[in-house]
Every structure is written in C-alpha cells, then in structure tokens.
XYZ file of C-alpha atoms in Angstrom:
107
model
C 0.000 0.000 0.000
C 2.891 2.340 0.755
C 4.247 2.022 -2.785
C 0.759 2.556 -4.163
C 0.387 5.825 -2.250
C 3.916 7.045 -3.030
C 3.255 6.436 -6.709
C 0.732 9.255 -6.782
C 2.650 11.835 -4.782
C 5.435 11.412 -2.246
C 3.544 13.647 0.198
C 0.482 11.380 0.173
C 2.177 8.700 2.289
C 3.445 11.383 4.665
C -0.098 12.711 5.110
C -1.411 9.201 5.755
C 1.269 8.403 8.347
C 1.708 11.793 10.040
C -1.633 13.550 9.584
C -3.204 16.223 7.425
C -1.256 19.261 6.312
C -2.532 22.163 8.414
C -4.275 25.198 6.977
C -4.796 27.986 9.510
C -6.418 30.598 7.263
C -10.169 30.975 6.823
C -11.533 29.532 3.592
C -12.053 32.962 2.008
C -8.397 33.842 2.741
C -6.764 30.668 1.444
C -3.524 31.169 -0.437
C -2.407 28.972 -3.312
C -0.273 27.023 -0.827
C -3.324 26.481 1.414
C -5.316 25.185 -1.553
C -2.512 22.763 -2.412
C -2.483 21.444 1.178
C -6.260 20.919 1.128
C -5.961 19.225 -2.263
C -3.268 16.836 -0.988
C -5.289 16.029 2.158
C -8.327 15.187 0.014
C -6.196 13.246 -2.449
C -4.768 11.097 0.367
C -8.266 10.169 1.580
C -9.432 9.545 -1.970
C -6.535 7.240 -2.842
C -7.049 5.214 0.323
C -10.773 4.855 -0.393
C -10.163 3.819 -3.995
C -7.796 1.061 -2.870
C -10.309 -0.505 -0.482
C -13.005 -3.088 -0.969
C -16.567 -2.213 0.005
C -16.290 -3.814 3.462
C -13.133 -1.870 4.354
C -14.541 1.338 2.898
C -17.598 1.090 5.146
C -15.272 0.636 8.112
C -13.349 3.872 7.439
C -15.896 6.060 5.637
C -16.716 8.009 8.804
C -13.071 8.947 9.436
C -12.180 12.620 9.065
C -8.560 12.231 7.973
C -6.409 9.851 5.964
C -4.313 9.183 9.057
C -7.421 8.173 11.026
C -8.421 5.837 8.167
C -4.947 4.299 8.058
C -4.861 3.780 11.826
C -8.283 2.115 11.850
C -7.215 -0.233 9.050
C -3.909 -0.979 10.775
C -5.587 -1.880 14.057
C -8.238 -3.940 12.257
C -5.729 -6.066 10.360
C -2.619 -6.004 12.548
C -4.152 -5.387 15.959
C -2.795 -3.213 18.715
C 0.734 -3.691 20.024
C -0.673 -5.734 22.916
C -2.502 -8.053 20.487
C 0.672 -8.473 18.407
C 2.688 -9.412 21.489
C 0.051 -11.944 22.508
C 0.038 -13.508 19.026
C 3.822 -13.793 19.083
C 3.730 -15.400 22.536
C 1.142 -17.940 21.369
C 3.185 -18.817 18.274
C 6.386 -19.182 20.305
C 4.578 -21.466 22.758
C 3.231 -23.613 19.896
C 6.725 -23.799 18.408
C 8.314 -24.783 21.709
C 5.730 -27.525 22.273
C 6.032 -28.882 18.746
C 7.027 -32.538 18.735
C 6.555 -35.664 16.720
C 3.512 -37.743 17.488
C 3.937 -41.439 18.134
C 3.804 -43.292 14.847
C 4.949 -40.233 12.814
C 8.070 -40.398 10.695
C 10.292 -37.613 9.440
C 9.853 -38.567 5.805
C-alpha cells in the first residue's frame, strides 16, 4: 500500500502516516499554498478509499482524515501492540511444544 500511495505523490504517504497538512487561514483567505495542502489532504483520503473493498470502505468512511483511516485499518488487520505481542507469545509457545507424534516419521 505504501508504494501505491507514493506512486501518486510522495507527500500522500506522509499525510497518511503523520496527519493532514494544516491550513490555519479561513476559507475565504486561502492562499495557493493552502489550496494545495487541502488538495493533498483530500487526495490522500481519496486514494485510500479507492484502494479498499466495500467492506473496508464502510469501516473507514466516517473517518475525518487519511491518518485516522490508516490507523483504523492498521488496528483492524494487525491489531494493537498488545494483540501483536500476545500472538507472538502464542506462536512461540506452539513452536516450543512442537514434537513428533507417536507413529509419525520424518519422511
């Protein structure tokens, strides 16, 4: 997904990972630079949405920023750090308890 986002604009991935580019001016006082920031923020959300299936889109469609979308997807598919640690512990335990059953051969 990172390569997909970078392929459109190098700043898109930065917006997704770090958050929207900030615009402090009122809408009627936007400069050309402000408009570009808004455009890139919208583009980041759009590219994420276009890359998702319907089920994932429904999950993130209420998010206000690309970063919020990305974080929700990350937690959904990878889990929180605590969940990751638990998964690793379970896998290590299974590995450590792995042994041949009686009647099994190596070949």
